[in-house]
Amino acid sequence: MNGPMGKLAGKVAIVTGAASGIGEAIAKLYLAEGACCVLADLPGSKLVEIFGGTGAARCVALDTTDDDAPGRLVGAAVEAFGGLDILVNNAGIAIACQFEELTDEQFDRIMAVNVRSYFRIARAAVPEIRKRGGGRIVNLGSIMSEMGGPTLSIYGASKHAVAGLSKGMAVDLGKYGITVNYLQPGSIWTGMSRPFMADENFRKYWENKAPMGRIGDPEDVAAAALFLASDEAKFVSGHGLHVDGGAIINF
Ligand SMILES: NC(=O)c1ccc[n+]([C@@H]2O[C@H](COP(=O)([O-])OP(=O)(O)OC[C@H]3O[C@@H](n4cnc5c(N)ncnc54)[C@H](O)[C@@H]3O)[C@@H](O)[C@H]2O)c1
């Protein structure tokens, strides 16, 4: 499965939020499947510690909401690896807060990280992906792209926006051979979810809601991200893929 025989051999990918959780698992799997990867996370993250800074992984420290983040990411892919085939917009934040106490600043920050940066990075990536004759864009939605949850109204709004953005992009970019899909993880063990999981009731609720009877692992989501990035997924576009052990359909 490694190197030139991998499912992503010869491909160049950008993965944001790669220093933790789902993004880290996606980056590791893409590298194992032969992709060259530009990996981004916030300054001070463990990105270089995890992936090193040479060879098939190029680490970039930035905030995805920075004005110059799209140009820096796409520029790094072209400079280091000669082009771009796959973009995974994964970096995201969740702020848990009862609705009436949420602030304008929290609204703006969640939307900036979870939606606006996805739009801006994808817009910068499209011209390079087109030069390769097509490619893949995978955005991180959530089961909250189609449901609500306590204390997560703005987060849920941002993930609904990811669904709408992905569908519109899929329609506009199909003619270039670019598929656009979004992943809909359920409850997954990561840095983001750990504070929520500390609440035993929360953890048990999601373990029981998933017919598979457990919280998901980042690797479960990475496997789906590999499929959506692969050649085999060339006729799958505009799709939201649940990776939730069946939780969302279990009323
Ligand atoms: N964990 C879950 O249960 C779950 C469920 C559904 C969807 N998701 C989504 O999956 C994605 C990854 O989340 P995770 O659970 O792995 O979280 P995580 O906190 O473990 O990892 C997110 C990474 O993104 C980075 N990041 C955050 N904001 C950034 C920014 N502005 N610029 C650059 N990097 C930034 C963080 O530093 C971190 O390394 C998110 O979009 C999240 O909404 C997670």
mmCIF file of C-alpha atoms and ligand atoms in Angstrom:
data_model
loop_
_atom_site.group_PDB
_atom_site.id
_atom_site.type_symbol
_atom_site.label_atom_id
_atom_site.label_comp_id
_atom_site.label_asym_id
_atom_site.label_seq_id
_atom_site.Cartn_x
_atom_site.Cartn_y
_atom_site.Cartn_z
ATOM 1 C CA MET A 1 0.000 0.000 0.000
ATOM 2 C CA ASN A 2 2.969 2.332 0.449
ATOM 3 C CA GLY A 3 4.637 4.719 -1.989
ATOM 4 C CA PRO A 4 4.215 4.246 -5.732
ATOM 5 C CA MET A 5 1.657 1.438 -5.272
ATOM 6 C CA GLY A 6 -0.640 3.441 -3.015
ATOM 7 C CA LYS A 7 -4.133 4.619 -3.927
ATOM 8 C CA LEU A 8 -2.908 8.224 -4.026
ATOM 9 C CA ALA A 9 0.433 7.602 -5.726
ATOM 10 C CA GLY A 10 1.503 10.641 -7.724
ATOM 11 C CA LYS A 11 -1.139 12.890 -6.140
ATOM 12 C CA VAL A 12 -0.540 16.111 -4.249
ATOM 13 C CA ALA A 13 -2.867 16.984 -1.371
ATOM 14 C CA ILE A 14 -3.411 19.854 1.054
ATOM 15 C CA VAL A 15 -4.791 18.898 4.479
ATOM 16 C CA THR A 16 -5.612 21.666 6.979
ATOM 17 C CA GLY A 17 -5.774 21.085 10.722
ATOM 18 C CA ALA A 18 -3.374 18.160 10.341
ATOM 19 C CA ALA A 19 -1.752 18.352 13.793
ATOM 20 C CA SER A 20 -4.589 16.651 15.640
ATOM 21 C CA GLY A 21 -7.502 14.272 15.428
ATOM 22 C CA ILE A 22 -9.206 13.688 12.097
ATOM 23 C CA GLY A 23 -6.816 15.855 10.051
ATOM 24 C CA GLU A 24 -3.790 14.048 11.480
ATOM 25 C CA ALA A 25 -5.309 10.656 10.633
ATOM 26 C CA ILE A 26 -6.193 11.778 7.092
ATOM 27 C CA ALA A 27 -2.681 13.144 6.536
ATOM 28 C CA LYS A 28 -1.047 9.926 7.793
ATOM 29 C CA LEU A 29 -3.252 7.767 5.571
ATOM 30 C CA TYR A 30 -2.763 9.938 2.474
ATOM 31 C CA LEU A 31 1.019 9.818 2.993
ATOM 32 C CA ALA A 32 0.903 6.039 3.487
ATOM 33 C CA GLU A 33 -1.061 5.780 0.240
ATOM 34 C CA GLY A 34 1.650 7.597 -1.678
ATOM 35 C CA ALA A 35 0.429 11.212 -1.751
ATOM 36 C CA CYS A 36 2.713 14.202 -1.262
ATOM 37 C CA CYS A 37 1.062 16.456 1.307
ATOM 38 C CA VAL A 38 1.106 20.106 2.311
ATOM 39 C CA LEU A 39 0.001 20.018 5.930
ATOM 40 C CA ALA A 40 -1.220 23.083 7.767
ATOM 41 C CA ASP A 41 -2.015 23.926 11.352
ATOM 42 C CA LEU A 42 -1.785 26.858 13.734
ATOM 43 C CA PRO A 43 1.635 28.258 14.689
ATOM 44 C CA GLY A 44 2.924 26.375 17.743
ATOM 45 C CA SER A 45 1.220 23.109 16.780
ATOM 46 C CA LYS A 46 2.991 19.728 16.799
ATOM 47 C CA LEU A 47 2.878 19.456 12.997
ATOM 48 C CA VAL A 48 6.631 19.233 12.390
ATOM 49 C CA GLU A 49 7.074 16.953 15.408
ATOM 50 C CA ILE A 50 4.501 14.542 13.948
ATOM 51 C CA PHE A 51 5.362 14.673 10.243
ATOM 52 C CA GLY A 52 8.831 16.192 9.889
ATOM 53 C CA GLY A 53 9.293 18.919 7.322
ATOM 54 C CA THR A 54 10.868 17.193 4.375
ATOM 55 C CA GLY A 55 10.192 14.437 1.900
ATOM 56 C CA ALA A 56 6.553 13.842 1.107
ATOM 57 C CA ALA A 57 5.245 16.095 3.890
ATOM 58 C CA ARG A 58 5.611 19.871 3.811
ATOM 59 C CA CYS A 59 4.437 21.559 7.022
ATOM 60 C CA VAL A 60 3.039 25.099 6.975
ATOM 61 C CA ALA A 61 2.254 27.005 10.173
ATOM 62 C CA LEU A 62 -0.683 29.335 9.619
ATOM 63 C CA ASP A 63 -4.169 30.256 10.677
ATOM 64 C CA THR A 64 -6.505 29.216 7.842
ATOM 65 C CA THR A 65 -8.395 32.504 8.298
ATOM 66 C CA ASP A 66 -5.299 34.584 7.504
ATOM 67 C CA ASP A 67 -5.764 36.673 4.368
ATOM 68 C CA ASP A 68 -2.733 35.064 2.750
ATOM 69 C CA ALA A 69 -3.445 31.476 3.903
ATOM 70 C CA PRO A 70 -4.977 30.289 0.587
ATOM 71 C CA GLY A 71 -2.043 31.644 -1.430
ATOM 72 C CA ARG A 72 0.524 30.217 0.968
ATOM 73 C CA LEU A 73 -1.047 26.744 0.939
ATOM 74 C CA VAL A 74 -1.512 26.453 -2.801
ATOM 75 C CA GLY A 75 1.883 28.081 -3.382
ATOM 76 C CA ALA A 76 3.546 25.501 -1.124
ATOM 77 C CA ALA A 77 1.945 22.630 -3.063
ATOM 78 C CA VAL A 78 3.128 24.020 -6.393
ATOM 79 C CA GLU A 79 6.591 24.922 -5.140
ATOM 80 C CA ALA A 80 7.259 21.682 -3.253
ATOM 81 C CA PHE A 81 5.429 19.152 -5.420
ATOM 82 C CA GLY A 82 4.635 20.827 -8.756
ATOM 83 C CA GLY A 83 0.845 21.066 -8.560
ATOM 84 C CA LEU A 84 -2.286 20.136 -6.655
ATOM 85 C CA ASP A 85 -4.877 17.353 -6.963
ATOM 86 C CA ILE A 86 -6.681 17.113 -3.622
ATOM 87 C CA LEU A 87 -7.805 19.637 -1.014
ATOM 88 C CA VAL A 88 -9.093 18.561 2.393
ATOM 89 C CA ASN A 89 -10.600 21.493 4.281
ATOM 90 C CA ASN A 90 -10.531 19.996 7.764
ATOM 91 C CA ALA A 91 -9.440 22.661 10.293
ATOM 92 C CA GLY A 92 -12.425 23.497 12.434
ATOM 93 C CA ILE A 93 -13.470 24.723 15.860
ATOM 94 C CA ALA A 94 -16.446 24.118 18.128
ATOM 95 C CA ILE A 95 -17.420 26.494 20.917
ATOM 96 C CA ALA A 96 -20.012 25.029 23.275
ATOM 97 C CA CYS A 97 -22.306 27.698 24.687
ATOM 98 C CA GLN A 98 -25.976 28.081 25.537
ATOM 99 C CA PHE A 99 -27.652 30.058 22.742
ATOM 100 C CA GLU A 100 -28.474 33.319 24.606
ATOM 101 C CA GLU A 101 -24.913 33.647 25.874
ATOM 102 C CA LEU A 102 -23.219 33.337 22.493
ATOM 103 C CA THR A 103 -21.436 36.488 21.341
ATOM 104 C CA ASP A 104 -21.012 38.192 17.977
ATOM 105 C CA GLU A 105 -17.296 37.455 18.201
ATOM 106 C CA GLN A 106 -17.929 33.725 18.680
ATOM 107 C CA PHE A 107 -20.302 33.718 15.703
ATOM 108 C CA ASP A 108 -17.758 35.465 13.495
ATOM 109 C CA ARG A 109 -14.841 33.257 14.576
ATOM 110 C CA ILE A 110 -16.670 29.946 14.091
ATOM 111 C CA MET A 111 -17.936 31.015 10.675
ATOM 112 C CA ALA A 112 -14.503 32.343 9.677
ATOM 113 C CA VAL A 113 -12.703 29.081 10.508
ATOM 114 C CA ASN A 114 -15.385 26.531 9.590
ATOM 115 C CA VAL A 115 -16.857 28.140 6.469
ATOM 116 C CA ARG A 116 -15.146 31.266 5.112
ATOM 117 C CA SER A 117 -11.678 29.727 5.090
ATOM 118 C CA TYR A 118 -13.010 26.600 3.324
ATOM 119 C CA PHE A 119 -14.446 28.838 0.598
ATOM 120 C CA ARG A 120 -11.315 30.943 0.234
ATOM 121 C CA ILE A 121 -8.834 28.033 0.223
ATOM 122 C CA ALA A 122 -10.948 26.069 -2.265
ATOM 123 C CA ARG A 123 -11.258 29.097 -4.561
ATOM 124 C CA ALA A 124 -7.464 29.418 -4.604
ATOM 125 C CA ALA A 125 -7.021 25.679 -5.162
ATOM 126 C CA VAL A 126 -9.346 25.328 -8.146
ATOM 127 C CA PRO A 127 -7.069 26.875 -10.819
ATOM 128 C CA GLU A 128 -4.215 24.525 -9.840
ATOM 129 C CA ILE A 129 -6.472 21.449 -9.668
ATOM 130 C CA ARG A 130 -7.861 22.365 -13.111
ATOM 131 C CA LYS A 131 -4.328 22.349 -14.524
ATOM 132 C CA ARG A 132 -4.179 18.635 -13.605
ATOM 133 C CA GLY A 133 -7.398 17.954 -15.525
ATOM 134 C CA GLY A 134 -9.485 17.511 -12.366
ATOM 135 C CA GLY A 135 -9.248 16.431 -8.757
ATOM 136 C CA ARG A 136 -10.944 16.223 -5.407
ATOM 137 C CA ILE A 137 -12.179 18.590 -2.721
ATOM 138 C CA VAL A 138 -13.265 17.114 0.601
ATOM 139 C CA ASN A 139 -14.776 19.429 3.220
ATOM 140 C CA LEU A 140 -15.369 18.503 6.855
ATOM 141 C CA GLY A 141 -19.025 18.752 7.709
ATOM 142 C CA SER A 142 -20.577 16.830 10.565
ATOM 143 C CA ILE A 143 -23.738 14.979 11.421
ATOM 144 C CA MET A 144 -24.586 18.513 12.555
ATOM 145 C CA SER A 145 -24.699 19.460 8.869
ATOM 146 C CA GLU A 146 -28.263 18.142 9.124
ATOM 147 C CA MET A 147 -29.261 18.175 12.794
ATOM 148 C CA GLY A 148 -29.120 20.445 15.827
ATOM 149 C CA GLY A 149 -27.519 19.793 19.188
ATOM 150 C CA PRO A 150 -27.387 21.393 22.639
ATOM 151 C CA THR A 151 -24.996 24.374 23.019
ATOM 152 C CA LEU A 152 -23.786 24.043 19.440
ATOM 153 C CA SER A 153 -26.140 26.269 17.452
ATOM 154 C CA ILE A 154 -23.456 28.319 15.691
ATOM 155 C CA TYR A 155 -21.271 25.257 15.136
ATOM 156 C CA GLY A 156 -24.319 23.525 13.639
ATOM 157 C CA ALA A 157 -25.009 26.538 11.432
ATOM 158 C CA SER A 158 -21.422 26.459 10.206
ATOM 159 C CA LYS A 159 -21.669 22.753 9.357
ATOM 160 C CA HIS A 160 -24.992 23.258 7.541
ATOM 161 C CA ALA A 161 -23.161 25.966 5.572
ATOM 162 C CA VAL A 162 -20.416 23.469 4.698
ATOM 163 C CA ALA A 163 -23.108 21.195 3.222
ATOM 164 C CA GLY A 164 -24.574 24.017 1.133
ATOM 165 C CA LEU A 165 -21.174 25.263 0.038
ATOM 166 C CA SER A 166 -20.071 21.766 -0.964
ATOM 167 C CA LYS A 167 -23.210 21.137 -3.014
ATOM 168 C CA GLY A 168 -22.902 24.450 -4.869
ATOM 169 C CA MET A 169 -19.205 23.849 -5.500
ATOM 170 C CA ALA A 170 -19.958 20.346 -6.786
ATOM 171 C CA VAL A 171 -22.372 21.839 -9.321
ATOM 172 C CA ASP A 172 -19.999 24.570 -10.493
ATOM 173 C CA LEU A 173 -16.791 22.510 -10.557
ATOM 174 C CA GLY A 174 -18.016 19.247 -12.066
ATOM 175 C CA LYS A 175 -17.273 20.521 -15.553
ATOM 176 C CA TYR A 176 -13.596 20.685 -14.629
ATOM 177 C CA GLY A 177 -13.510 17.082 -13.434
ATOM 178 C CA ILE A 178 -13.431 18.224 -9.810
ATOM 179 C CA THR A 179 -15.615 16.332 -7.341
ATOM 180 C CA VAL A 180 -16.647 18.058 -4.114
ATOM 181 C CA ASN A 181 -17.960 16.089 -1.156
ATOM 182 C CA TYR A 182 -18.280 16.599 2.585
ATOM 183 C CA LEU A 183 -17.695 14.173 5.415
ATOM 184 C CA GLN A 184 -20.222 13.899 8.216
ATOM 185 C CA PRO A 185 -18.470 12.382 11.223
ATOM 186 C CA GLY A 186 -20.507 11.490 14.279
ATOM 187 C CA SER A 187 -18.858 11.539 17.682
ATOM 188 C CA ILE A 188 -15.149 10.864 17.142
ATOM 189 C CA TRP A 189 -12.329 10.701 19.721
ATOM 190 C CA THR A 190 -10.231 13.835 19.076
ATOM 191 C CA GLY A 191 -8.891 16.925 20.809
ATOM 192 C CA MET A 192 -12.087 18.737 19.888
ATOM 193 C CA SER A 193 -14.443 16.135 21.357
ATOM 194 C CA ARG A 194 -12.442 15.216 24.467
ATOM 195 C CA PRO A 195 -13.949 17.988 26.650
ATOM 196 C CA PHE A 196 -17.445 16.836 25.635
ATOM 197 C CA MET A 197 -16.552 13.171 26.269
ATOM 198 C CA ALA A 198 -15.478 14.058 29.812
ATOM 199 C CA ASP A 199 -19.210 14.245 30.479
ATOM 200 C CA GLU A 200 -20.106 10.585 31.002
ATOM 201 C CA ASN A 201 -23.712 11.185 29.937
ATOM 202 C CA PHE A 202 -22.591 12.717 26.639
ATOM 203 C CA ARG A 203 -20.247 9.823 25.873
ATOM 204 C CA LYS A 204 -22.774 7.137 26.788
ATOM 205 C CA TYR A 205 -25.489 8.906 24.770
ATOM 206 C CA TRP A 206 -23.387 8.770 21.599
ATOM 207 C CA GLU A 207 -22.135 5.231 22.251
ATOM 208 C CA ASN A 208 -25.725 4.088 22.554
ATOM 209 C CA LYS A 209 -27.035 6.177 19.668
ATOM 210 C CA ALA A 210 -24.550 4.608 17.259
ATOM 211 C CA PRO A 211 -25.782 1.113 16.344
ATOM 212 C CA MET A 212 -22.090 0.178 16.102
ATOM 213 C CA GLY A 213 -22.003 0.786 19.869
ATOM 214 C CA ARG A 214 -18.946 2.996 20.171
ATOM 215 C CA ILE A 215 -17.404 6.421 19.669
ATOM 216 C CA GLY A 216 -15.568 6.645 16.342
ATOM 217 C CA ASP A 217 -11.820 6.855 15.827
ATOM 218 C CA PRO A 218 -10.124 9.444 13.598
ATOM 219 C CA GLU A 219 -8.988 6.528 11.405
ATOM 220 C CA ASP A 220 -12.646 5.699 10.670
ATOM 221 C CA VAL A 221 -13.039 9.155 9.139
ATOM 222 C CA ALA A 222 -9.672 8.985 7.357
ATOM 223 C CA ALA A 223 -10.769 5.818 5.533
ATOM 224 C CA ALA A 224 -13.778 7.683 4.149
ATOM 225 C CA ALA A 225 -11.574 10.650 3.209
ATOM 226 C CA LEU A 226 -9.314 8.250 1.301
ATOM 227 C CA PHE A 227 -12.247 6.865 -0.667
ATOM 228 C CA LEU A 228 -13.514 10.347 -1.593
ATOM 229 C CA ALA A 229 -10.004 11.357 -2.715
ATOM 230 C CA SER A 230 -9.419 8.193 -4.721
ATOM 231 C CA ASP A 231 -9.838 7.578 -8.457
ATOM 232 C CA GLU A 232 -12.634 5.117 -7.622
ATOM 233 C CA ALA A 233 -14.802 7.995 -6.331
ATOM 234 C CA LYS A 234 -14.752 9.830 -9.662
ATOM 235 C CA PHE A 235 -18.556 9.746 -10.046
ATOM 236 C CA VAL A 236 -19.362 10.680 -6.424
ATOM 237 C CA SER A 237 -19.947 14.417 -6.024
ATOM 238 C CA GLY A 238 -22.070 16.716 -3.876
ATOM 239 C CA HIS A 239 -22.431 13.926 -1.345
ATOM 240 C CA GLY A 240 -22.415 14.123 2.451
ATOM 241 C CA LEU A 241 -20.950 10.874 3.780
ATOM 242 C CA HIS A 242 -21.981 9.847 7.298
ATOM 243 C CA VAL A 243 -19.134 8.310 9.293
ATOM 244 C CA ASP A 244 -21.075 7.923 12.504
ATOM 245 C CA GLY A 245 -21.633 4.215 13.135
ATOM 246 C CA GLY A 246 -25.247 4.739 12.070
ATOM 247 C CA ALA A 247 -26.027 7.268 14.830
ATOM 248 C CA ILE A 248 -27.936 9.756 12.708
ATOM 249 C CA ILE A 249 -30.451 7.268 11.330
ATOM 250 C CA ASN A 250 -31.097 5.749 14.769
ATOM 251 C CA PHE A 251 -34.106 7.700 16.054
HETATM 252 N N1 LIG B 1 -14.418 15.143 16.679
HETATM 253 C C1 LIG B 1 -15.653 15.011 16.273
HETATM 254 O O1 LIG B 1 -16.463 14.355 16.956
HETATM 255 C C2 LIG B 1 -16.110 15.677 14.991
HETATM 256 C C3 LIG B 1 -17.402 15.381 14.553
HETATM 257 C C4 LIG B 1 -17.858 15.961 13.384
HETATM 258 C C5 LIG B 1 -17.041 16.812 12.656
HETATM 259 N N2 LIG B 1 -15.797 17.107 13.112
HETATM 260 C C6 LIG B 1 -14.994 18.033 12.305
HETATM 261 O O2 LIG B 1 -13.751 17.453 11.971
HETATM 262 C C7 LIG B 1 -12.773 18.473 11.781
HETATM 263 C C8 LIG B 1 -11.538 18.123 12.600
HETATM 264 O O3 LIG B 1 -11.886 18.148 13.974
HETATM 265 P P1 LIG B 1 -11.171 17.269 15.090
HETATM 266 O O4 LIG B 1 -12.239 16.650 15.888
HETATM 267 O O5 LIG B 1 -10.105 16.434 14.499
HETATM 268 O O6 LIG B 1 -10.569 18.457 15.985
HETATM 269 P P2 LIG B 1 -9.144 18.682 16.644
HETATM 270 O O7 LIG B 1 -9.332 19.869 17.519
HETATM 271 O O8 LIG B 1 -8.603 17.430 17.237
HETATM 272 O O9 LIG B 1 -8.235 19.075 15.398
HETATM 273 C C9 LIG B 1 -8.461 20.250 14.669
HETATM 274 C C10 LIG B 1 -7.118 20.822 14.231
HETATM 275 O O10 LIG B 1 -7.405 22.010 13.467
HETATM 276 C C11 LIG B 1 -6.518 23.020 13.908
HETATM 277 N N3 LIG B 1 -7.118 24.330 13.661
HETATM 278 C C12 LIG B 1 -8.218 24.865 14.286
HETATM 279 N N4 LIG B 1 -8.435 26.095 13.819
HETATM 280 C C13 LIG B 1 -7.464 26.351 12.901
HETATM 281 C C14 LIG B 1 -7.156 27.461 12.099
HETATM 282 N N5 LIG B 1 -7.893 28.574 12.134
HETATM 283 N N6 LIG B 1 -6.080 27.393 11.285
HETATM 284 C C15 LIG B 1 -5.323 26.279 11.248
HETATM 285 N N7 LIG B 1 -5.562 25.185 11.979
HETATM 286 C C16 LIG B 1 -6.626 25.235 12.810
HETATM 287 C C17 LIG B 1 -6.292 22.765 15.391
HETATM 288 O O11 LIG B 1 -5.111 23.382 15.858
HETATM 289 C C18 LIG B 1 -6.245 21.243 15.426
HETATM 290 O O12 LIG B 1 -4.934 20.753 15.259
HETATM 291 C C19 LIG B 1 -13.451 19.783 12.209
HETATM 292 O O13 LIG B 1 -13.880 20.487 11.053
HETATM 293 C C20 LIG B 1 -14.618 19.315 13.021
HETATM 294 O O14 LIG B 1 -15.662 20.243 13.047
HETATM 295 C C21 LIG B 1 -15.312 16.548 14.270
#
